[in-house]
Short mmCIF file of C-alpha atoms in Angstrom, two decimals:
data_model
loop_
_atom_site.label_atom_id
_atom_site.label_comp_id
_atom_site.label_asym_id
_atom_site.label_seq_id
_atom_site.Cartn_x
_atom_site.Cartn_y
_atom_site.Cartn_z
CA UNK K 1 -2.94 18.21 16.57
CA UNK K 2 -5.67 21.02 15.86
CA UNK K 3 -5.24 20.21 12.16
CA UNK K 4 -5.99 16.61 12.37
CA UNK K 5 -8.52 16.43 14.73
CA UNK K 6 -10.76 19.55 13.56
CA UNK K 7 -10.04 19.72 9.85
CA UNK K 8 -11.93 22.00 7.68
CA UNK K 9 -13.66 20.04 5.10
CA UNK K 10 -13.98 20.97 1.19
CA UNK K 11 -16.72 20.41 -0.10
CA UNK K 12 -15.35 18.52 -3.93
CA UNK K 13 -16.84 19.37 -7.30
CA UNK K 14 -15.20 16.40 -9.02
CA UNK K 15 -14.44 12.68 -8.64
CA UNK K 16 -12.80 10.57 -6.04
CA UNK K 17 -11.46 7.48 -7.59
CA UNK K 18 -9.79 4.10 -5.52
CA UNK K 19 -7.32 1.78 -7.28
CA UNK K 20 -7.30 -1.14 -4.96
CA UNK K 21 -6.32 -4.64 -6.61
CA UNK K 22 -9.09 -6.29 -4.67
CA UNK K 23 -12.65 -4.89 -4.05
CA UNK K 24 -13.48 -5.69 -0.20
CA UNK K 25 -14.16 -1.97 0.84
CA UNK K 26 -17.25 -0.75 2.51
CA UNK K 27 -16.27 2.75 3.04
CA UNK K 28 -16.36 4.32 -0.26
CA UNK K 29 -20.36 5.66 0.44
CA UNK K 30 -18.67 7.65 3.35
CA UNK K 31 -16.42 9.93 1.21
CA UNK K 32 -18.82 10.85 -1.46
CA UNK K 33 -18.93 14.45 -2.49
CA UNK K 34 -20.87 14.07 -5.50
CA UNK K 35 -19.60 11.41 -7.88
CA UNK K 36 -17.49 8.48 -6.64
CA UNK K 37 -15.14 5.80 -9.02
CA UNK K 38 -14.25 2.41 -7.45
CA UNK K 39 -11.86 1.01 -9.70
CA UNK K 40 -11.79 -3.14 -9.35
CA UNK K 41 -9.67 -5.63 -10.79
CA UNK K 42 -12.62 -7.96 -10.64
CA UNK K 43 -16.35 -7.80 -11.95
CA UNK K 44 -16.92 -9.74 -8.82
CA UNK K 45 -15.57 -6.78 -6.59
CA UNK K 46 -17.53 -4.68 -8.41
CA UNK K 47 -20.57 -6.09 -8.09
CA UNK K 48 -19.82 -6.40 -3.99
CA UNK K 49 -19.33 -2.97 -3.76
CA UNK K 50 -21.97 -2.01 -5.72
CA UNK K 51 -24.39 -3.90 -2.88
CA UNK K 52 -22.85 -2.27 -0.23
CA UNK K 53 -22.45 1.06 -1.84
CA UNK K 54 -24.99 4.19 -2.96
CA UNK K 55 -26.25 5.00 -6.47
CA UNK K 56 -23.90 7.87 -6.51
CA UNK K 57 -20.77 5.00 -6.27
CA UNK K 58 -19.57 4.05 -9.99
CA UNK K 59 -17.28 1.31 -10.37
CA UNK K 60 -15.27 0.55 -13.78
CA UNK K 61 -12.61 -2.47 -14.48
CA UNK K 62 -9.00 -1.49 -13.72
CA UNK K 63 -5.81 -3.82 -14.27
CA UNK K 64 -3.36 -1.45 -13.04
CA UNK K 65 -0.65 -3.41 -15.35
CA UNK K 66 -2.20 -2.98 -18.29
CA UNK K 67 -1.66 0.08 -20.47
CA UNK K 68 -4.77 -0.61 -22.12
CA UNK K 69 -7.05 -1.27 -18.82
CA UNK K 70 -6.00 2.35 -17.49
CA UNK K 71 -6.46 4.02 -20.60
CA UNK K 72 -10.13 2.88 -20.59
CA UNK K 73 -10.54 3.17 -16.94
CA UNK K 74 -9.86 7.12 -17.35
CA UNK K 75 -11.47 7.73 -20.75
CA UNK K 76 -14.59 6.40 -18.23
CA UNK K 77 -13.28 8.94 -15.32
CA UNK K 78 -13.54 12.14 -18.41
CA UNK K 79 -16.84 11.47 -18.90
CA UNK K 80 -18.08 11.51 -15.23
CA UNK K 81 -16.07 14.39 -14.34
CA UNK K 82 -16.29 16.58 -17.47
CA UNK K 83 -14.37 19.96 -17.25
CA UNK K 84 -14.46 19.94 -13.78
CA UNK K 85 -11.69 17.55 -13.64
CA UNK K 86 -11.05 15.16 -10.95
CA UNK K 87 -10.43 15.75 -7.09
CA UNK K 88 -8.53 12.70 -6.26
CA UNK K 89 -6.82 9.58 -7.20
CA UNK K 90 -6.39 6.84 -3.89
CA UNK K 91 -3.66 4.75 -5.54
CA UNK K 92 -4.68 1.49 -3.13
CA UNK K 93 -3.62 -1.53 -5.53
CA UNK K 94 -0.55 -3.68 -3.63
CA UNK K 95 0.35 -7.51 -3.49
CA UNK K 96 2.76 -8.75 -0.96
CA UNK K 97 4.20 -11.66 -1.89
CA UNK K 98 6.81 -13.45 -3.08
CA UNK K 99 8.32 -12.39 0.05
CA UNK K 100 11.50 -13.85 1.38
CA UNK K 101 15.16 -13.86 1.58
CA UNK K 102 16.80 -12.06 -1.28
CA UNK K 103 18.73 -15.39 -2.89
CA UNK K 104 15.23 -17.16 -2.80
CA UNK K 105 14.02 -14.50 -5.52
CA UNK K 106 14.48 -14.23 -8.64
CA UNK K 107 14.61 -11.07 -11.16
CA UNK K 108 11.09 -12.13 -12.53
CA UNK K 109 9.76 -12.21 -8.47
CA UNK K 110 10.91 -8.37 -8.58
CA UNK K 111 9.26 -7.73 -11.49
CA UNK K 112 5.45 -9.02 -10.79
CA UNK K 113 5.47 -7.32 -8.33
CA UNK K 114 7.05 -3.91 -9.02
CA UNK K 115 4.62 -3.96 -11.72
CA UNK K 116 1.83 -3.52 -9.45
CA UNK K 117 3.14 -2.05 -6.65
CA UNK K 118 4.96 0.70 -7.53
CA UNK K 119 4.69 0.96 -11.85
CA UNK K 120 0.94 0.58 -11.55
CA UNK K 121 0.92 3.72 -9.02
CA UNK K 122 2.88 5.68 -11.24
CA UNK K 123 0.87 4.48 -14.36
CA UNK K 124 -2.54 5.73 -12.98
CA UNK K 125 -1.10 8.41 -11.29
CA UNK K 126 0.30 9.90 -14.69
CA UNK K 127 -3.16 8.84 -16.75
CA UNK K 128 -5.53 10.97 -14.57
CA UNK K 129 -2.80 13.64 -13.39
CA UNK K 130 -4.45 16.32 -16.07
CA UNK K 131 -8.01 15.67 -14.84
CA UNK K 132 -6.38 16.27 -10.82
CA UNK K 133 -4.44 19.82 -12.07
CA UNK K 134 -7.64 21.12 -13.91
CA UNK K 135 -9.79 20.43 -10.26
CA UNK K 136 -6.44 21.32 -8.31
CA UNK K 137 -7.27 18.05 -6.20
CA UNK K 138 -5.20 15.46 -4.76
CA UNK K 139 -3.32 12.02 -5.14
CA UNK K 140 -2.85 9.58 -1.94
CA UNK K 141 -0.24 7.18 -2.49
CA UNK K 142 -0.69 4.11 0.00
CA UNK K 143 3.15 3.26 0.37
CA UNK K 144 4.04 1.30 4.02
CA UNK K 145 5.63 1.43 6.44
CA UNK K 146 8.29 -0.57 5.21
CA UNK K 147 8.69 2.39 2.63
CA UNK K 148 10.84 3.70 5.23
CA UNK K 149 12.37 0.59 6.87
CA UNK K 150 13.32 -2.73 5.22
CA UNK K 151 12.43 -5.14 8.03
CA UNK K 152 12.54 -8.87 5.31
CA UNK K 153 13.82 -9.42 1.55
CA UNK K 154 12.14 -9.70 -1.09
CA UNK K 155 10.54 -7.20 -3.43
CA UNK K 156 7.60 -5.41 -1.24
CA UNK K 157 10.44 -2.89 0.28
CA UNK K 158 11.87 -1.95 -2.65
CA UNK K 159 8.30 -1.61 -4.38
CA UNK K 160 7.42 0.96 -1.55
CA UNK K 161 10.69 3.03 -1.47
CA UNK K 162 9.79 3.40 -4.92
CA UNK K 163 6.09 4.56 -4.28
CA UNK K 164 7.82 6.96 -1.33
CA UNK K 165 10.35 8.19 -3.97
CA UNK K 166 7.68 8.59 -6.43
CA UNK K 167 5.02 10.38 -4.40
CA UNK K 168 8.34 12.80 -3.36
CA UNK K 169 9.08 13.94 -6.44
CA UNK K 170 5.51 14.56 -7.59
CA UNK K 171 4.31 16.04 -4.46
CA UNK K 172 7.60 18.84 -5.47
CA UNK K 173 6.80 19.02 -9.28
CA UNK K 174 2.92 19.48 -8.89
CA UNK K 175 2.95 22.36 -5.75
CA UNK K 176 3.24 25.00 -8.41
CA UNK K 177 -0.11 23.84 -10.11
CA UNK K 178 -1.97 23.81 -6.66
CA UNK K 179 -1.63 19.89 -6.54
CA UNK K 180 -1.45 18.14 -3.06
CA UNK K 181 0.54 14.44 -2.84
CA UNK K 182 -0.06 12.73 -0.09
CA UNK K 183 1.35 9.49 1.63
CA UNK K 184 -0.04 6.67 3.98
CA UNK K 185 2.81 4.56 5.64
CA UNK K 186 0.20 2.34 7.42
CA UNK K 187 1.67 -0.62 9.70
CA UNK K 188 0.39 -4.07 9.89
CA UNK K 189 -3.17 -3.89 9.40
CA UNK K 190 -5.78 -7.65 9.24
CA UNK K 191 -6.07 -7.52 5.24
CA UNK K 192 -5.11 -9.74 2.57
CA UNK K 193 -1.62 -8.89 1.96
CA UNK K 194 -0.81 -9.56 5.48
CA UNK K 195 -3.14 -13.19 5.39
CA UNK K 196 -0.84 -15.61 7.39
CA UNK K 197 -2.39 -18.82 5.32
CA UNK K 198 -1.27 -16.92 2.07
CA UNK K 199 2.41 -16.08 3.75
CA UNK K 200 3.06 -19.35 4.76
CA UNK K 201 1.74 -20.46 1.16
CA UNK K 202 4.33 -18.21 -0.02
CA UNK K 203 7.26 -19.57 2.27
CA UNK K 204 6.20 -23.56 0.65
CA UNK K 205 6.26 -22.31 -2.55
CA UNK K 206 9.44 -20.34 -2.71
CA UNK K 207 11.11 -22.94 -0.06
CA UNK K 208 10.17 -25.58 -2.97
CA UNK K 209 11.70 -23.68 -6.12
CA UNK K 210 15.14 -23.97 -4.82
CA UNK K 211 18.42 -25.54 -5.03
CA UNK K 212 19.56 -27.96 -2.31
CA UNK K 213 22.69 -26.11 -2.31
CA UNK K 214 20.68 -23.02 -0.85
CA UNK K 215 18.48 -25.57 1.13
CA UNK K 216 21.48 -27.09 2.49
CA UNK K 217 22.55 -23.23 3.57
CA UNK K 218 18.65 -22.65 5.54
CA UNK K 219 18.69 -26.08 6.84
CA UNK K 220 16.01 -28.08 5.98
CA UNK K 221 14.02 -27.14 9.06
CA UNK K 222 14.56 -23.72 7.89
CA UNK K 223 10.46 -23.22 6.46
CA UNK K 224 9.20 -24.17 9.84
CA UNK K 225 11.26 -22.15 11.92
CA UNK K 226 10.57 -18.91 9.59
CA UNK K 227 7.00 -19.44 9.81
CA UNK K 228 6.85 -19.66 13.28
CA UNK K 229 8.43 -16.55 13.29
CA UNK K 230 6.29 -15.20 11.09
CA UNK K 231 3.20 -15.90 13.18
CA UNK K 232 4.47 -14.57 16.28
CA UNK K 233 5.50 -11.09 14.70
CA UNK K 234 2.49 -10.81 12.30
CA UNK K 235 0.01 -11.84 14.80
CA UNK K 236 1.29 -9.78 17.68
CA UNK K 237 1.46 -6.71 15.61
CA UNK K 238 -1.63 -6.97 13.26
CA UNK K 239 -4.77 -4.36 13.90
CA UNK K 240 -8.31 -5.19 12.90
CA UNK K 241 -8.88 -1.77 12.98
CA UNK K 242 -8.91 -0.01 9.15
CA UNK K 243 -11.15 2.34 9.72
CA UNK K 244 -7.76 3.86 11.35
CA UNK K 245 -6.29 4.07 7.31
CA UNK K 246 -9.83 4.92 6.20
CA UNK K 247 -10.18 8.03 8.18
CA UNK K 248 -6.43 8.70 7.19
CA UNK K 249 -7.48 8.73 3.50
CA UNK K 250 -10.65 10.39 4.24
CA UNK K 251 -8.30 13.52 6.11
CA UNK K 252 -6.13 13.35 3.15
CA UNK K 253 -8.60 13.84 0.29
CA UNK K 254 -10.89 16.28 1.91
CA UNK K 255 -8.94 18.13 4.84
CA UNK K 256 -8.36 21.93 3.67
CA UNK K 257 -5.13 21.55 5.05
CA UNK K 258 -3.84 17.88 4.80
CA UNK K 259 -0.72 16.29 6.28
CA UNK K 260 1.95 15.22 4.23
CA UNK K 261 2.36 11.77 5.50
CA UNK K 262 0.17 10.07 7.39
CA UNK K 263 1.07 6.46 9.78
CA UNK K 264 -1.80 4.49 10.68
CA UNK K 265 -1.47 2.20 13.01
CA UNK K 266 0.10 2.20 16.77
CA UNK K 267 3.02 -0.58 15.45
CA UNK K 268 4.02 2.42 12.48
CA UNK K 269 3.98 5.49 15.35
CA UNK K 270 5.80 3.22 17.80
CA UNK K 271 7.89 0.66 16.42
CA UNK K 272 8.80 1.30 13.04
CA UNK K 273 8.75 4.81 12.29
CA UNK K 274 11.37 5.50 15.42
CA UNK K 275 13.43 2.31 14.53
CA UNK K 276 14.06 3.62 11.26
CA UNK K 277 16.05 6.96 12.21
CA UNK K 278 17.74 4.59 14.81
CA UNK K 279 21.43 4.39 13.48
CA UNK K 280 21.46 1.33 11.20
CA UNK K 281 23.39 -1.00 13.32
CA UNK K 282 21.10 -0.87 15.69
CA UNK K 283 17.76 -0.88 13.47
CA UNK K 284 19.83 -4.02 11.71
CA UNK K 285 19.99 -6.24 15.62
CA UNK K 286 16.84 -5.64 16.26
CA UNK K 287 15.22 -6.82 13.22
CA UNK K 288 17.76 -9.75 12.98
CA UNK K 289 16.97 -10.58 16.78
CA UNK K 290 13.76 -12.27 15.54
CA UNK K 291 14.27 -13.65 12.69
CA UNK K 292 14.86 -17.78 11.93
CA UNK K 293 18.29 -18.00 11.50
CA UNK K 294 20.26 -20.31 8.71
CA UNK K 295 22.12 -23.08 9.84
CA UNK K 296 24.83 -22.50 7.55
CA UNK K 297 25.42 -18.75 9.04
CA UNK K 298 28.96 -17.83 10.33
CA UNK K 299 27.63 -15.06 12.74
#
């Protein structure tokens, strides 16, 4: 507790770079400790930050899918950051949807979005790790919540097992060179990936790309009943509050002595995190307890 709430602050010679897929942050200005690199996947992000930001914010392009895109983006990092290497890396990028039951998908649904969420962590993550070892800094891998539990199908758990598996293994392999590899598990927080008009898009357009055989399984009825679950859980549950993950990533980068995982959010603390060391059984009826049901379900 003494840790978290009184941590001793180092002062960084380097570069704090964010990966997000989606420029809509207003925080960046807050953790500068000399030089700061916003990477966008948008010129339009990057000009909004850029308003709401200080001189001493530099933004640069950054498709984290594209080989090419993160070459660049750290050939730009090398010459901000010179021999002094870079502090940290906030690998932030992360789409959630297609989302659904697992015979909706299809191996190219697991594959868009692995790419991002999980490939494109590890693909930054591996282009700036020599700049990070020569400043001894830090990497903060935003994985979920549902890193830890899978609560619906689809390919966003399995993306962020793979981020949590990832960040484990590199947080072990990079202790000897004074490396730190931290992990946010936030819950649901009010952003885009957890947009209830772009979830129920998502339900219509997977709902439409399928066979009436595994219509005829749902029920027909079967979109409208899922989505009215989806707005009772999702709206119950979501926080407005990021500043909760900001200050999490703010600890994590600049805290002498940073936590290895951090859960932001009450819904993560409360709900999630202790449901997932429930035995499964249990984890399994409580998660199927709200869920739409098929018609064409024998249980």
């Amino acid at each position: 507790m003494l840790r978290y709430y009184q941590p001793l602050k180092k002062r960084t010679e380097g570069s704090a770079i964010l990966s997000p897929v989606k420029c809509s942050c207003t925080f960046l200005d807050w953790w500068l400790f000399g030089l700061c690199s916003a990477a966008c996947y948008t010129e339009k992000g990057e000009d909004e930050l850029k308003k709401v930001s200080s001189e001493r914010l530099n933004t640069v392009h950054l498709d984290v899918i594209s080989t090419d895109s993160v070459n660049k983006a750290t050939a730009f990092i090398k010459t901000l950051v010179g021999e002094k290497g870079l502090w940290a890396v906030v690998n932030n990028a992360g789409v959630s949807v297609p989302s659904g039951p697992c015979d909706w998908m299809t191996v190219d649904d697991y594959k868009s979005m692995l790419d991002v969420n999980l490939i494109g962590v590890i693909g930054v993550t591996l282009s700036v790790l020599p700049l990070i070892k020569k400043a001894r800094g830090r990497v903060v891998n935003v994985a979920s919540v549902f890193g830890r539990i899978s609560a619906f199908g689809g390919p966003y758990c399995v993306s962020k097992y793979g981020v949590e598996a990832f960040n484990d293994s590199l947080r072990m392999n990079m202790s000897a060179f004074g490396v730190k590899v931290l992990c946010l598990e936030p819950g649901f927080f009010k952003t885009s990936v957890t947009d209830l008009h772009l979830l129920r898009k998502n339900v219509k357009t997977l709902w439409d790309n399928l066979s009436e055989e595994i219509k005829d399984q749902y029920g027909h009825d079967y979109p409208e009943r899922a989505n009215v679950t989806l707005e009772k859980n999702v709206a119950t549950l979501l926080d407005g509050d990021l500043m909760k993950v900001v200050s999490c990533m703010e600890h994590a980068i600049s805290a002498v002595h940073p936590r290895t995982r951090y859960s932001p959010g009450w819904d993560a603390k409360f709900l999630w995190l202790p449901m997932s060391y429930l035995p499964t059984w249990i984890a399994d009826k409580m998660l199927l307890k709200d869920m739409a049901k098929p018609t064409g379900a024998i249980l």
